[in-house]
mmCIF file of C-alpha atoms (C1' of nucleotides) in Angstrom:
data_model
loop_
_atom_site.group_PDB
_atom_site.id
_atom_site.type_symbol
_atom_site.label_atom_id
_atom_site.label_comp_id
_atom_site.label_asym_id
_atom_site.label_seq_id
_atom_site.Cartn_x
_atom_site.Cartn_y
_atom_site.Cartn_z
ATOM 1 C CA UNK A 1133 112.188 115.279 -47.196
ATOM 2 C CA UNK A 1134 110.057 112.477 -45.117
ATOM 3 C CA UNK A 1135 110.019 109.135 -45.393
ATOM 4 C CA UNK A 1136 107.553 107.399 -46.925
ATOM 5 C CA UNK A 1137 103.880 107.062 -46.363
ATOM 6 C CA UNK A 1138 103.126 104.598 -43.537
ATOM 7 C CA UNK A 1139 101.035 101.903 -46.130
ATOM 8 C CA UNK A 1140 98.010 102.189 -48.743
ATOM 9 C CA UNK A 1141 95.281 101.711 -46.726
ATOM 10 C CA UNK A 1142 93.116 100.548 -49.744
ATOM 11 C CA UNK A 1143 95.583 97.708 -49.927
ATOM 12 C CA UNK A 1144 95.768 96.436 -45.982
ATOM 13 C CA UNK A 1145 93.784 93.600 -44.311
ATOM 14 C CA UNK A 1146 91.926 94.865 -41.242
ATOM 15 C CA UNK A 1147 89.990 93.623 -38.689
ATOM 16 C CA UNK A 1148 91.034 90.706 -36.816
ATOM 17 C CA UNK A 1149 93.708 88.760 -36.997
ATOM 18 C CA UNK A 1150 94.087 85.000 -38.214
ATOM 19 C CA UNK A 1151 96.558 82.388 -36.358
ATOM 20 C CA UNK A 1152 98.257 82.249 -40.005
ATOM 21 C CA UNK A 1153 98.813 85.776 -39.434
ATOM 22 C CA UNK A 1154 100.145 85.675 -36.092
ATOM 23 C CA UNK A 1155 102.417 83.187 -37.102
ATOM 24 C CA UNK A 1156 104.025 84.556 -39.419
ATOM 25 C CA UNK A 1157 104.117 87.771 -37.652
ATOM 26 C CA UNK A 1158 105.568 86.151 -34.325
ATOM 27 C CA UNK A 1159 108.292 83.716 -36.516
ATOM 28 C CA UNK A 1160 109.389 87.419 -38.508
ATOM 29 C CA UNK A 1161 109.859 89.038 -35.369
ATOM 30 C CA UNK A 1162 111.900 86.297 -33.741
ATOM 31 C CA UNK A 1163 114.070 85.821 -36.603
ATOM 32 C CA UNK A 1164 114.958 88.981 -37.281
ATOM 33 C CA UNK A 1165 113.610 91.489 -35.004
ATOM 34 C CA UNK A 1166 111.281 94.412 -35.695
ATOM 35 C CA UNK A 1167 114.308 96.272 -37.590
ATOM 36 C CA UNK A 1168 113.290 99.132 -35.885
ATOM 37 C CA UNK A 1169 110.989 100.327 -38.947
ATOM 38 C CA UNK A 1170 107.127 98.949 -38.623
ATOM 39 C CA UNK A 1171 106.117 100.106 -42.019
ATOM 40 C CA UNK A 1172 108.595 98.194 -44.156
ATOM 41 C CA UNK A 1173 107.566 95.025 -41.516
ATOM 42 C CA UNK A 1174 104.520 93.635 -43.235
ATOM 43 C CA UNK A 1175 105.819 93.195 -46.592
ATOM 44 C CA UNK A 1176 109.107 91.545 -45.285
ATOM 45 C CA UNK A 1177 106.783 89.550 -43.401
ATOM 46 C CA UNK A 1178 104.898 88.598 -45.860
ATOM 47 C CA UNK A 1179 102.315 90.015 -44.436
ATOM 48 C CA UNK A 1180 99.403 92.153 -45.951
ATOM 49 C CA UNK A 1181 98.812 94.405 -43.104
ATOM 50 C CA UNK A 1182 99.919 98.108 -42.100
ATOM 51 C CA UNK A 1183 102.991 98.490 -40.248
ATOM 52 C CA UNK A 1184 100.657 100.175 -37.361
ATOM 53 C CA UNK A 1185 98.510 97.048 -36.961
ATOM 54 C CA UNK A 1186 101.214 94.685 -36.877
ATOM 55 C CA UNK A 1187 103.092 96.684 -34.304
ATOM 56 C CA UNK A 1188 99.961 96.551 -32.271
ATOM 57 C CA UNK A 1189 99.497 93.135 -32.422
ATOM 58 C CA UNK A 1190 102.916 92.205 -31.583
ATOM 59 C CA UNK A 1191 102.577 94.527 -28.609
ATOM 60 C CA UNK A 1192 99.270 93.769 -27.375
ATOM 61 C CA UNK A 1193 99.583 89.842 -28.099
ATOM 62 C CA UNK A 1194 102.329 88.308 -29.629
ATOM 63 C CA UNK A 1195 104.798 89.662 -27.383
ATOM 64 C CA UNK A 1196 106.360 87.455 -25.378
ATOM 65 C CA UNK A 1197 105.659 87.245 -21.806
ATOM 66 C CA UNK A 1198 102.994 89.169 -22.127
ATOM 67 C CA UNK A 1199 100.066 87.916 -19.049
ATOM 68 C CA UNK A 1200 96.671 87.648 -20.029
ATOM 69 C CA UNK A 1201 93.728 87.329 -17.686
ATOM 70 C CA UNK A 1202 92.511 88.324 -14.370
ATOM 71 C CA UNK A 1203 94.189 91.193 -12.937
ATOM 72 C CA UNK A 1204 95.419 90.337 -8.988
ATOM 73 C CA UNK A 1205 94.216 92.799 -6.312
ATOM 74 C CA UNK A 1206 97.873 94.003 -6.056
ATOM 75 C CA UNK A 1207 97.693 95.009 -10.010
ATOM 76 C CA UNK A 1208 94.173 96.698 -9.475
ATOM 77 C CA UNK A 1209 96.265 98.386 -6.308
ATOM 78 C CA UNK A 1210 98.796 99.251 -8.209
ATOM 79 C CA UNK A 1211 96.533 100.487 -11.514
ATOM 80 C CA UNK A 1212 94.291 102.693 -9.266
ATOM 81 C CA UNK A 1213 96.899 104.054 -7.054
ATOM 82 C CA UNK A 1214 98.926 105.517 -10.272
ATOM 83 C CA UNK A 1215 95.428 106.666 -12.201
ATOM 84 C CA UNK A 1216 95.439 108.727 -9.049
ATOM 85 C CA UNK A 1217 98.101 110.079 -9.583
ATOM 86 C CA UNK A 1218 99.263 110.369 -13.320
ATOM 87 C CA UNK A 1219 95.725 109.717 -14.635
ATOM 88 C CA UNK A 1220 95.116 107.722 -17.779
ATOM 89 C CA UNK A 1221 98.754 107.660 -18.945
ATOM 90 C CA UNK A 1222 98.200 103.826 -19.409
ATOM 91 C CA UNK A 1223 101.682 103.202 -21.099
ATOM 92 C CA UNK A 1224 103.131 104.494 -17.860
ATOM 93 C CA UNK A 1225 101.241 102.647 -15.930
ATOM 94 C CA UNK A 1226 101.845 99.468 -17.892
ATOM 95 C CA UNK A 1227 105.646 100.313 -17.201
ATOM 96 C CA UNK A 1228 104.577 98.733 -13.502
ATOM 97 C CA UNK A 1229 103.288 95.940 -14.321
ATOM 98 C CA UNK A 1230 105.339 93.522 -15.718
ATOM 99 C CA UNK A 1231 103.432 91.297 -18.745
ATOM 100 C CA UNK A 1232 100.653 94.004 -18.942
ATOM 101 C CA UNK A 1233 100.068 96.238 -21.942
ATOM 102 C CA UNK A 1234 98.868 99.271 -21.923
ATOM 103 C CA UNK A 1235 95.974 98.268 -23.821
ATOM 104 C CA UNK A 1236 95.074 95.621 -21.350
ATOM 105 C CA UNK A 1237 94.917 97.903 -18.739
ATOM 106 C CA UNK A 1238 93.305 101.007 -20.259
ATOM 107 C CA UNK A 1239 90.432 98.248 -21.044
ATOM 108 C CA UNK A 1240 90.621 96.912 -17.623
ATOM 109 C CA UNK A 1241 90.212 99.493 -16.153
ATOM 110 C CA UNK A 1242 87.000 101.288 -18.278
ATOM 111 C CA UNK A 1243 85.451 98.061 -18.194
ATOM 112 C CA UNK A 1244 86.110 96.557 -14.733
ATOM 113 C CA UNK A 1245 87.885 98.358 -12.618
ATOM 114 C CA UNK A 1246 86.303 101.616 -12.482
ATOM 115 C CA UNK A 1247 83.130 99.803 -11.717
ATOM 116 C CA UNK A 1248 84.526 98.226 -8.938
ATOM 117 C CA UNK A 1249 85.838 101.779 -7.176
ATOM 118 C CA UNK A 1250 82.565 102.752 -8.031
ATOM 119 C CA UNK A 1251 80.735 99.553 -6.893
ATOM 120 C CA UNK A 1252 79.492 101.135 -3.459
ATOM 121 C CA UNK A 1253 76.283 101.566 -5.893
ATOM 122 C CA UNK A 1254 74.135 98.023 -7.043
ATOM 123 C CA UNK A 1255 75.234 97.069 -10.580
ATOM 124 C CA UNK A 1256 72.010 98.444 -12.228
ATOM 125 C CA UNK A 1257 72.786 101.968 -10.639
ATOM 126 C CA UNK A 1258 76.494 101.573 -11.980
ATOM 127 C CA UNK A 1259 75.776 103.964 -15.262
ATOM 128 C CA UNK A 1260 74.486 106.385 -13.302
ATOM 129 C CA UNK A 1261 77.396 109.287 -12.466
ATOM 130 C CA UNK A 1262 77.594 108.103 -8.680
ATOM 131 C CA UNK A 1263 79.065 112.074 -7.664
ATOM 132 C CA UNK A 1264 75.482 113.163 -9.234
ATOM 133 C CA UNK A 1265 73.696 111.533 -6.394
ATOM 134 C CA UNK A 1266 76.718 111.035 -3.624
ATOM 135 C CA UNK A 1267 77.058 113.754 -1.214
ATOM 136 C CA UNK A 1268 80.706 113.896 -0.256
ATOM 137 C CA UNK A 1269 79.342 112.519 3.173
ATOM 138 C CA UNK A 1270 78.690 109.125 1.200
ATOM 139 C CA UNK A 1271 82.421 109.035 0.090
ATOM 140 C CA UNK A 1272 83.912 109.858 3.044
ATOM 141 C CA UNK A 1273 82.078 106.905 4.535
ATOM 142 C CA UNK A 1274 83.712 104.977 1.712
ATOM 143 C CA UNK A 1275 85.808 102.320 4.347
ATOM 144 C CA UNK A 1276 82.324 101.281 6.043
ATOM 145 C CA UNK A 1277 81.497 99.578 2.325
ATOM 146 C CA UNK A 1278 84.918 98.186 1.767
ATOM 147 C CA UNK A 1279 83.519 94.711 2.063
ATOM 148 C CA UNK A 1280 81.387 95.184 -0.817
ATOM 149 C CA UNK A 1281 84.110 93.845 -3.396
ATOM 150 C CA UNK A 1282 86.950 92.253 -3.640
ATOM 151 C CA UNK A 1283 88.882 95.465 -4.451
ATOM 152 C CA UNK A 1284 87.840 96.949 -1.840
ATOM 153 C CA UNK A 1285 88.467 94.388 0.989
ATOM 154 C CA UNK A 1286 91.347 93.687 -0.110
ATOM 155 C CA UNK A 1287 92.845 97.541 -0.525
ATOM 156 C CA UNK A 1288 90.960 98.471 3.185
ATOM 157 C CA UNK A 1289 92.876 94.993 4.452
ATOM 158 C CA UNK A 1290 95.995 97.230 4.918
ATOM 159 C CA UNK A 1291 94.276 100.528 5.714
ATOM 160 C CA UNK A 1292 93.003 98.330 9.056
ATOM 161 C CA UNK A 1293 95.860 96.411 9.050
ATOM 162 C CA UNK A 1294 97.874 99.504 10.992
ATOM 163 C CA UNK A 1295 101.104 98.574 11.669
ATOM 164 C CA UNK A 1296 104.339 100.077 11.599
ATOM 165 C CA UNK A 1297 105.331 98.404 8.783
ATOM 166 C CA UNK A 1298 102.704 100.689 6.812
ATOM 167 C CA UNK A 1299 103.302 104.285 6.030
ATOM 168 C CA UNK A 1300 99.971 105.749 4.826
ATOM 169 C CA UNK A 1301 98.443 108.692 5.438
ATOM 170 C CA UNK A 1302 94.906 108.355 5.851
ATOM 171 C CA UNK A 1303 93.047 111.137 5.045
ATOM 172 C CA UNK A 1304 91.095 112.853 7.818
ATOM 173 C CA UNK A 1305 88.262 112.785 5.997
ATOM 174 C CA UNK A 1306 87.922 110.622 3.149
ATOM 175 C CA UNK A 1307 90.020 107.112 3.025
ATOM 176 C CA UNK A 1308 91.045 106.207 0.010
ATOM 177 C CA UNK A 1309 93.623 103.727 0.381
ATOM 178 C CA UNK A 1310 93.989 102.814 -3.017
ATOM 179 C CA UNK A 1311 97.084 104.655 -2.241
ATOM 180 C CA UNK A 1312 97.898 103.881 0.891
ATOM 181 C CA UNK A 1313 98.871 99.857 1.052
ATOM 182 C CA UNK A 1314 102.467 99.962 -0.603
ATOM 183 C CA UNK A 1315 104.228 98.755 2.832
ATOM 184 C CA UNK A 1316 107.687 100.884 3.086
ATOM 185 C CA UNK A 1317 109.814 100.070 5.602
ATOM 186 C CA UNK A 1318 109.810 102.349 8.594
ATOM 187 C CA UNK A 1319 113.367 103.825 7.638
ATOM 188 C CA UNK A 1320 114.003 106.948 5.647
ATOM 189 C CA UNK A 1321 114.807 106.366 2.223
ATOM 190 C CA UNK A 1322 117.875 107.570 0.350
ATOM 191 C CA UNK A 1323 118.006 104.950 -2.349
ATOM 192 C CA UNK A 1324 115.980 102.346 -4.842
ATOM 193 C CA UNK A 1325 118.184 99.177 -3.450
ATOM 194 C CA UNK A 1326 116.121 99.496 0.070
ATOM 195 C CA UNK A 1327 112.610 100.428 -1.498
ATOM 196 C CA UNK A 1328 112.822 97.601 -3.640
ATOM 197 C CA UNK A 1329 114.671 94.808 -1.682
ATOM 198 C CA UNK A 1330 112.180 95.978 0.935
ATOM 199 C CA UNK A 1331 109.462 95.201 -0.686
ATOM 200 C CA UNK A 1332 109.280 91.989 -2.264
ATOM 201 C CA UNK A 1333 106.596 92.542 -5.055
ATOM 202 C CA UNK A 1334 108.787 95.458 -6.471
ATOM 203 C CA UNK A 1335 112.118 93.841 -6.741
ATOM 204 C CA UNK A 1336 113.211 93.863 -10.452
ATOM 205 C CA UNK A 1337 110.803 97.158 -10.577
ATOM 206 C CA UNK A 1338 110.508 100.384 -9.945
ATOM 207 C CA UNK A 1339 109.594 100.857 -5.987
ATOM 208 C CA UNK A 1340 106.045 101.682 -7.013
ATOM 209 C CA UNK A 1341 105.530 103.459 -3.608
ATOM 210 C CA UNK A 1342 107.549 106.322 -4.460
ATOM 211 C CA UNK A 1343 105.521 106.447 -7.899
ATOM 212 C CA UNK A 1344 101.928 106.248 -6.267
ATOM 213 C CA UNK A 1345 101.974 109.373 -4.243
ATOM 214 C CA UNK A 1346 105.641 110.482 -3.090
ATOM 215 C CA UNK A 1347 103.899 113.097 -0.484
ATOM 216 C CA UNK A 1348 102.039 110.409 1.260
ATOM 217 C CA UNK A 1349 105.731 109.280 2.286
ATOM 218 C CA UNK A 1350 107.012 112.409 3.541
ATOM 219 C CA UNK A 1351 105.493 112.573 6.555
ATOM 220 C CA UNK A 1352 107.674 110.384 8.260
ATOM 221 C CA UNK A 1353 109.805 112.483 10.483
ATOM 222 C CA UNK A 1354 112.176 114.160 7.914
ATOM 223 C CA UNK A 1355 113.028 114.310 4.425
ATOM 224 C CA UNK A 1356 112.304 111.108 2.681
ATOM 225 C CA UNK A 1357 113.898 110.786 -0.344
ATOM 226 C CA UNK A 1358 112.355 108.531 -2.532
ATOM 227 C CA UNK A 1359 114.491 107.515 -5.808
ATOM 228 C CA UNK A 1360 113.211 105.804 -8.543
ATOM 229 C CA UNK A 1361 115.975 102.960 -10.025
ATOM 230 C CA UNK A 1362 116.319 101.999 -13.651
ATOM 231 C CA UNK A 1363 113.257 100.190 -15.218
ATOM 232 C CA UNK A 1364 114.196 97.338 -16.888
ATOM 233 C CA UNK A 1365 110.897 95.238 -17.610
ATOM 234 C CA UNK A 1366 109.145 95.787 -21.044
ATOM 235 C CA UNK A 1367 107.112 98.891 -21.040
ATOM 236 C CA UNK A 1368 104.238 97.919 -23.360
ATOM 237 C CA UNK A 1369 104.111 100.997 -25.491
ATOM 238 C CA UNK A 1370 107.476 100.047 -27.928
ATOM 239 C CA UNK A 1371 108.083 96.376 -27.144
ATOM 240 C CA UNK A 1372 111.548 97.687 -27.219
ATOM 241 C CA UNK A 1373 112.245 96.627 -23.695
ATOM 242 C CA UNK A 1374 114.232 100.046 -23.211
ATOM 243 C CA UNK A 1375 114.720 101.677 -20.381
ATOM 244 C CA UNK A 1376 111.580 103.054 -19.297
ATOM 245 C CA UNK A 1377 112.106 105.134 -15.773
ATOM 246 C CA UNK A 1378 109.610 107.227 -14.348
ATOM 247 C CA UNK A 1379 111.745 109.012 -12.679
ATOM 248 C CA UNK A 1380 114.629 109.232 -15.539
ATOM 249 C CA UNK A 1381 113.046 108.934 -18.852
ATOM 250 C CA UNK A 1382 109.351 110.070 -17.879
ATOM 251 C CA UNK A 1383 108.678 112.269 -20.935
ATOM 252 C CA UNK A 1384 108.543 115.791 -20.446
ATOM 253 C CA UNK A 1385 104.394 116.012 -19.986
ATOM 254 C CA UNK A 1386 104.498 113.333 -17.138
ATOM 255 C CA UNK A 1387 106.788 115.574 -15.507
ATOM 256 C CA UNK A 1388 105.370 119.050 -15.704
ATOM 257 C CA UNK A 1389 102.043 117.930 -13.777
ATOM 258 C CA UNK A 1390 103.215 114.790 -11.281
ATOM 259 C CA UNK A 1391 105.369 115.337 -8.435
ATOM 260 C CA UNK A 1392 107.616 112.461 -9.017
ATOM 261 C CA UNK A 1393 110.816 112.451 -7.095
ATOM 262 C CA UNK A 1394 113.740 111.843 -9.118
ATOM 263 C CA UNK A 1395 117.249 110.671 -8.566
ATOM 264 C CA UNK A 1396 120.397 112.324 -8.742
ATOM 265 C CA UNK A 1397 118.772 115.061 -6.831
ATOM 266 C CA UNK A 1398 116.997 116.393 -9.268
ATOM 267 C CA UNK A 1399 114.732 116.925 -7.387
ATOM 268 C CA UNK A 1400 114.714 119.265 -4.009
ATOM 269 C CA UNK A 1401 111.686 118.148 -1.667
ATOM 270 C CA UNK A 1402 111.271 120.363 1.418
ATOM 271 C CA UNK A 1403 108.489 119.642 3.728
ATOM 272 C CA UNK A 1404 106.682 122.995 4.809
ATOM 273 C CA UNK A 1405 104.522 124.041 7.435
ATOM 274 C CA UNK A 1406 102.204 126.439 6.654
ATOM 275 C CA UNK A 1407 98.657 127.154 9.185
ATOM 276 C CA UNK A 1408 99.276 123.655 10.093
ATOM 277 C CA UNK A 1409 98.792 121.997 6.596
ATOM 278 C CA UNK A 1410 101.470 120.481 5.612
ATOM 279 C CA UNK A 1411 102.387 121.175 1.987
ATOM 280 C CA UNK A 1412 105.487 120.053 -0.076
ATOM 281 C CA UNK A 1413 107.869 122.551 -2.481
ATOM 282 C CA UNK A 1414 108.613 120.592 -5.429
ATOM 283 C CA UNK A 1415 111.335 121.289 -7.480
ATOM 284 C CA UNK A 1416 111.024 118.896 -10.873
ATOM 285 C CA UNK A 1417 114.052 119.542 -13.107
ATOM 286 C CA UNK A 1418 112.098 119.146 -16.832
ATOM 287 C CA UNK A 1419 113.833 117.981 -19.521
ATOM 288 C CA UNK A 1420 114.043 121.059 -21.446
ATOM 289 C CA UNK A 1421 115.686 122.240 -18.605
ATOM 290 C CA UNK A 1422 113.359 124.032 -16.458
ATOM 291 C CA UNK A 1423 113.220 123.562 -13.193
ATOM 292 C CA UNK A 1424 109.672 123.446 -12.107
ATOM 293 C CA UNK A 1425 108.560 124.027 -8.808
ATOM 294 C CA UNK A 1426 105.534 123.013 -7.139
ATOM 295 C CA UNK A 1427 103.382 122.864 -3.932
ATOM 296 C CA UNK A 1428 101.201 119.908 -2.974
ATOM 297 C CA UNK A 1429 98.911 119.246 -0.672
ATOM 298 C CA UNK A 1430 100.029 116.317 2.124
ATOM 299 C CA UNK A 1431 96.455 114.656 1.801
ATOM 300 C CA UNK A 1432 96.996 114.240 -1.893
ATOM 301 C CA UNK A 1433 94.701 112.006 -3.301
ATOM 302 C CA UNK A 1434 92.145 109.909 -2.102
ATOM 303 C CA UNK A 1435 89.668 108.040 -3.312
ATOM 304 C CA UNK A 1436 87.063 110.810 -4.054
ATOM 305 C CA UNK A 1437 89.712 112.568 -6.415
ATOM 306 C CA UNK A 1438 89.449 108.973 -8.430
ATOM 307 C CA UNK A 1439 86.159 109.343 -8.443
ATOM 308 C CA UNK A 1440 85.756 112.605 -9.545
ATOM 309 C CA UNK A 1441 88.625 111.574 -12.110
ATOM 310 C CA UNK A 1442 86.318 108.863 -13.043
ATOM 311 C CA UNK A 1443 83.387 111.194 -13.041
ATOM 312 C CA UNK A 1444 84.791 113.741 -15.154
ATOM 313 C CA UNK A 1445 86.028 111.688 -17.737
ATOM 314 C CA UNK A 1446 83.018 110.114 -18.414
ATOM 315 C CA UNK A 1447 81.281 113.969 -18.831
ATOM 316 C CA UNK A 1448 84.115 115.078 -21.033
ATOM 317 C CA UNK A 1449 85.645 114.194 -24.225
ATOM 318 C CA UNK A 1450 89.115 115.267 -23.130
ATOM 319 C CA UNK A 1451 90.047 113.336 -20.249
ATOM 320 C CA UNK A 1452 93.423 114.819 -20.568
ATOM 321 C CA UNK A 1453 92.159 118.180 -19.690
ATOM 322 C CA UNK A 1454 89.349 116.911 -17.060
ATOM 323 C CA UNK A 1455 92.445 115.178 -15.050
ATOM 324 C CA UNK A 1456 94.813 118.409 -15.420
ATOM 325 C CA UNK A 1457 91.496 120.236 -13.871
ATOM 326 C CA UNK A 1458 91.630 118.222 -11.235
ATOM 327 C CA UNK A 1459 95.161 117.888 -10.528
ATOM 328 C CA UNK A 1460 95.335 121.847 -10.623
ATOM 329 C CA UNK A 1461 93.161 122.229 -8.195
ATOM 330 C CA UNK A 1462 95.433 120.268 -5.771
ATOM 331 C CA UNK A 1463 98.659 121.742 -7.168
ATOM 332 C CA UNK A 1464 99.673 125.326 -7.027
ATOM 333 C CA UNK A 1465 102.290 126.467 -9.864
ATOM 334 C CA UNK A 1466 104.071 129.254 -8.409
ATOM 335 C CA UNK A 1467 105.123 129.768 -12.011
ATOM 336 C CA UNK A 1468 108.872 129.875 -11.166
ATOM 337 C CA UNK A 1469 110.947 128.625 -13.645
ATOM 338 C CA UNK A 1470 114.856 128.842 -14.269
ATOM 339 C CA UNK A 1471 116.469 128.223 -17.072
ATOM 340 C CA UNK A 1472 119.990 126.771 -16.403
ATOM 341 C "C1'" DA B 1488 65.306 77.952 -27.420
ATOM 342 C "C1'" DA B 1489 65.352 82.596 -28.824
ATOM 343 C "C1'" DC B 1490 66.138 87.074 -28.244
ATOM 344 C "C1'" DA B 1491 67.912 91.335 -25.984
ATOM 345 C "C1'" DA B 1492 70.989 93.645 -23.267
ATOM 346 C "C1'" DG B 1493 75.258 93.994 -21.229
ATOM 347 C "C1'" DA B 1494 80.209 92.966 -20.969
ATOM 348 C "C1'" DT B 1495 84.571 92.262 -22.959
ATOM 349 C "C1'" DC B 1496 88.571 93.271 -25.542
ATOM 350 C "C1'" DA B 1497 91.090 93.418 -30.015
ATOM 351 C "C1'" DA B 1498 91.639 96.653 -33.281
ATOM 352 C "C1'" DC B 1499 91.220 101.048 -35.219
ATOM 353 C "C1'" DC B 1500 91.342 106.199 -35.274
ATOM 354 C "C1'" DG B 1501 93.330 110.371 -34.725
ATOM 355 C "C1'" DC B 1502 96.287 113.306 -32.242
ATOM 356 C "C1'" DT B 1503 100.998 114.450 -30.455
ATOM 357 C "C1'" DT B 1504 105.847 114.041 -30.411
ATOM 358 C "C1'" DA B 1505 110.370 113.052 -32.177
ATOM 359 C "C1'" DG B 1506 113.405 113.115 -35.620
ATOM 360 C "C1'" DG B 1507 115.030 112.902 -40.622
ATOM 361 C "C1'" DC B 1508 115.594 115.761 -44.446
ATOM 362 C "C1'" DC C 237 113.768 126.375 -39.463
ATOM 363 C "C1'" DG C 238 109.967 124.239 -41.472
ATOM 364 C "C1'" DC C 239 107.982 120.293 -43.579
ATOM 365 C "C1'" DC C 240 106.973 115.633 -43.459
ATOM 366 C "C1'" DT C 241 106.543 110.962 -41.657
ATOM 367 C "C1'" DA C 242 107.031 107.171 -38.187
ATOM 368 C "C1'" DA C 243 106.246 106.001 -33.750
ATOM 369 C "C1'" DG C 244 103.775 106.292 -29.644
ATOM 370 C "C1'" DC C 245 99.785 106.924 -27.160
ATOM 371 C "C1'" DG C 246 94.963 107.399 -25.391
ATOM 372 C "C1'" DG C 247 90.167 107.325 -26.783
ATOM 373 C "C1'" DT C 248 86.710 104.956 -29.224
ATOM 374 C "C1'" DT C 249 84.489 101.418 -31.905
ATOM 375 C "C1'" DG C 250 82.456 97.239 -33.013
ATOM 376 C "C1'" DA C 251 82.512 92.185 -33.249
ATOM 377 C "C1'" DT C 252 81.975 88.562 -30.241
ATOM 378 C "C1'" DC C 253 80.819 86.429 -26.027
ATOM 379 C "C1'" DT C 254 78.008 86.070 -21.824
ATOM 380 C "C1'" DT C 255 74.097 86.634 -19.068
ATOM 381 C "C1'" DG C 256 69.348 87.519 -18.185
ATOM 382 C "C1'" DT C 257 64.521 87.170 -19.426
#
DNA sequence: AACAAGATCAACCGCTTAGGC
DNA sequence: CGCCTAAGCGGTTGATCTTGT
């Protein structure tokens, strides 16, 4: 048998929540933790609310620590580099930034965000889809506008800002260096202690660099190794504060499509030549398992592939499926897969 | 000042996954 | 192994706030 039902909905308070509420939510919670069982919450609580709704608000509010506000440029960096890469897998990308829930961001992003990547056009063009009247021409011209927002100065700051400190690889064509600024130290990289003492904003974190776009690294001279650490800060999907690794605990579809690198060598990168494009054979062990191979690209993304991201989404109801259209365009599957 | 339109974001909905039975 | 439910997650909604006319 199941458990029981989740809670009579004719029975619930919805809408929002009061500060008496809250309160009593928050003190339950503090004094006694969530139990690990939402539905039998409320009504210990004292609480007339579903389990689901109080979990939510406890996630999305109560939570401590949790940062409300404006987002910094490095956070819209950071959000827009990974929706390049993983798409709209929010709790993931909440995972990188620390006080942020996934809620915060997914809203951040459809609200503000997007509009700024897509602010080359004046705000009362902004509902029109921009790849309906941009010819790729106009995006690959997309650094010549970067003073046209914040976001944008401050992301092409770095992509002018050449220096050796900087590993990017700017696309030939189109710039997008949403995922570009992550300064990595000019060294190869065989462990997470050097990404992240290197780079001060991801101590205590993952070394986002090696999340954004792990081929945009490999480049330099030979094999770079990127390994993801342990996560320790709050990932805002469970409140649990558990260990939430991209590149250890990344659930089995976040694997099958993103090239992450993983530790333990998990992973085999090798860095192919092929009629002068570079490409990368990825080898992703899955959970189940498999192990997974793939070939990349080494332009990866760039800013048109948010766009179209951005584009497609808002002309389909299944983003999930728009994004995996996209992605498989860029990614070959040979379809090899070996069962240990 | 009043109204409309747009922007914001908390909350809900519904689907998927994991795990108990 | 299949059924069932809780938890988790992303998409969507709608109330409220802000801005423009």
């Amino acid at each position: 048998m199941g458990r029981a039902p989740c809670c009579d909905k004719a029975n619930v308070k919805r809408g929002p929540w009061s500060p008496e509420e809250d309160s009593k939510l928050k003190d339950y919670i503090e004094k006694h933790g969530t139990g690990g069982n939402w539905i039998a919450l409320p009504q210990k609580a004292g609480l007339k609310r579903c389990g689901k709704s109080c979990r939510l608000r406890w996630l999305n509010y109560l939570r401590p620590n949790i940062k409300h506000g404006e987002f910094s440029d490095e956070e819209d960096r950071i959000i827009c580099s990974l929706y390049a890469n993983i798409g709209s897998r929010w709790s993931i990308i909440a995972t990188q930034l620390p006080g942020r829930t996934d809620n915060d961001i997914k809203n951040y992003w459809n609200t503000k965000l997007k509009r700024k990547l897509m602010g080359l056009l004046p705000a009362s063009h902004q509902r029109i889809a921009p790849f309906q009247q941009s010819s790729p021409q106009n995006l690959s011209s997309f650094p010549s506008h970067s003073h046209s927002s914040s976001l944008s100065s401050s992301i092409y700051s770095d992509y002018y800002n050449h220096n050796s400190n900087h590993y990017y690889m700017p696309a030939p064509t189109s710039s997008f260096t949403c995922l570009e600024p992550i300064s990595v130290p000019s060294s190869n990289y065989t462990n997470t202690t050097t990404a992240s003492t290197l780079n001060p904003f991801y101590q205590n974190q993952e070394p986002l660099a090696s999340i954004i776009s792990p081929m945009q690294y490999y480049p330099i001279k030979d094999s770079s190794m990127l390994v993801f650490g342990s996560e320790t800060s709050c990932s805002s999907s469970d409140g649990s504060c558990s260990q939430v690794s991209l590149g250890r605990e990344v659930k089995q579809e976040d694997m099958g499509f993103q090239n992450f690198m993983f530790g333990d060598h998990q992973n085999m990168n090798n860095i192919n030549h092929d009629g002068g494009e570079e490409y990368v054979d990825q080898w992703t062990q899955k959970p189940n398992g498999h192990i997974f191979q793939t070939q990349q690209t080494a332009m990866d993304y760039d800013l048109e592939v948010i766009r179209n991201l951005i584009s497609s989404n808002s002309n389909s109801s299944n983003s999930n499926n728009e994004y995996l259209s996209v992605d498989e365009n860029k990614t070959e599957e040979k379809g090899v897969y070996y069962n240990y």
